Coordinates of C-alpha atoms in Angstrom, one line a residue:
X370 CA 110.8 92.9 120.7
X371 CA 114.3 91.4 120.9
X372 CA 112.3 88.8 123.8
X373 CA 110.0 88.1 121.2
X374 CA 112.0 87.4 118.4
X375 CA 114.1 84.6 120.4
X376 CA 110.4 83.1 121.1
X377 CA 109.6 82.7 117.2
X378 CA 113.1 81.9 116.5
X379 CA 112.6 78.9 118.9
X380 CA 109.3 78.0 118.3
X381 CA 110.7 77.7 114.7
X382 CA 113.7 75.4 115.5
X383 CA 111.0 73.3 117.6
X384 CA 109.0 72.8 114.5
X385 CA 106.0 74.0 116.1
X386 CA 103.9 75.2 113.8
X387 CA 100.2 75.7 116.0
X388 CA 99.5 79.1 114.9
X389 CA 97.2 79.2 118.1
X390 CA 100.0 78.6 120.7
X391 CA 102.7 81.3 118.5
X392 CA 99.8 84.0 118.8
X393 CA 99.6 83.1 122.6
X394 CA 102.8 82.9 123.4
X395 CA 103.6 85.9 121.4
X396 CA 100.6 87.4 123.6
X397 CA 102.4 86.7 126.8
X398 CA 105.7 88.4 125.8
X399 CA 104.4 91.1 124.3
X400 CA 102.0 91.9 127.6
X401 CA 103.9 93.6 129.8
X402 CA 105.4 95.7 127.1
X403 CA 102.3 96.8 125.8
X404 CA 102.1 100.3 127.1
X405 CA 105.5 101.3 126.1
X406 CA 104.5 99.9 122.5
X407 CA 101.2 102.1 123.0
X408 CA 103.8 105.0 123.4
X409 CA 106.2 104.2 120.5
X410 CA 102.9 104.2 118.4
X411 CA 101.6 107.2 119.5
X412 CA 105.2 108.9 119.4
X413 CA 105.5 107.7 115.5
X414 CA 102.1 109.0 114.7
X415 CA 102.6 112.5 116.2
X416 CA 106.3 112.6 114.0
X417 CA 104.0 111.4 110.7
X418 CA 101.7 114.2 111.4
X419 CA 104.3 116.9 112.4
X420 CA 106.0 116.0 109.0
X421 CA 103.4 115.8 106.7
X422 CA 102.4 119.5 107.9
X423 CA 105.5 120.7 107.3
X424 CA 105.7 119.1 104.1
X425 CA 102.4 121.0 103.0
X426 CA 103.3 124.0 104.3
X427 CA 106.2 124.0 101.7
X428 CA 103.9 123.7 99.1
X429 CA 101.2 125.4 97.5
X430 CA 98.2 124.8 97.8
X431 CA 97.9 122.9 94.7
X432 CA 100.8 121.5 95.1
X433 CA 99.5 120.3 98.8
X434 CA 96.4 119.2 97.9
X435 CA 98.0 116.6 94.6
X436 CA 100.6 115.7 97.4
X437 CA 97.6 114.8 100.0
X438 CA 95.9 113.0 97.3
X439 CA 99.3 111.2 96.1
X440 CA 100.3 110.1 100.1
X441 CA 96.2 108.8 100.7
X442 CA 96.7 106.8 97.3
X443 CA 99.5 105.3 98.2
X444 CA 98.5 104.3 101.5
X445 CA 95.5 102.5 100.1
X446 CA 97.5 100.6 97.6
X447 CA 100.0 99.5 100.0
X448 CA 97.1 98.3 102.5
X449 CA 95.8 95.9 99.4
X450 CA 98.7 95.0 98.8
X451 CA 99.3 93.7 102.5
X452 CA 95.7 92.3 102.4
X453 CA 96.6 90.6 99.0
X454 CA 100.0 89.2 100.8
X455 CA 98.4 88.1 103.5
X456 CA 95.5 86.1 101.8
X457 CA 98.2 84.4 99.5
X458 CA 100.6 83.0 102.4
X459 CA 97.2 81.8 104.2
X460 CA 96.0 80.0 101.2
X461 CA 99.4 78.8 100.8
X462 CA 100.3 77.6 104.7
X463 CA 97.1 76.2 104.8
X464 CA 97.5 74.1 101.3
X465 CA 101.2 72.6 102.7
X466 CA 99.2 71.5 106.2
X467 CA 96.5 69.5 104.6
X468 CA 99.1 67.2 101.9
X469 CA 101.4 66.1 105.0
X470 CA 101.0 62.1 105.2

């Protein structure tokens, strides 16, 4: 990650801004890491879920289910939010390309 972050940092500094040649180069680096990222990801899921059960079984049942209900809601309103994000910086990246003289 560390490998990858001197990449963007000097693609940056370059002033290249081909959003096709950042997601390939960012490809390459990332490659041979892939697997161990595979693992991290799994790892962090299997520590979400461990928690969360532990978390419920605190609770009552009531209590579990409003808490399930609460933790789903918020998931869904942080993904919009990221979709919402990530719509406005396209519009906006794509707005700054086409004015350049």
């Amino acid at each position: 990650m560390v490998e990858l972050t001197h990449v963007v940092t000097e693609m940056m500094r370059e002033g290249l801004v081909d959003q096709a040649m950042d997601t390939e180069r960012a490809d390459e680096t990332l490659a041979p890491k892939e697997e161990g990222l595979v693992e991290v990801l799994q790892r962090a899921d299997g520590l979400r879920m461990k928690t969360l059960k532990q978390v419920v079984n605190i609770l009552s049942p009531v209590q579990g289910v409003y808490f399930l209900i609460a933790a789903a809601e918020l998931h869904l309103r942080v993904h919009e939010w990221g979709k919402k994000r990530d719509a406005r910086r396209n519009e906006h990246s794509e707005g700054g390309h086409g004015q350049q003289h």
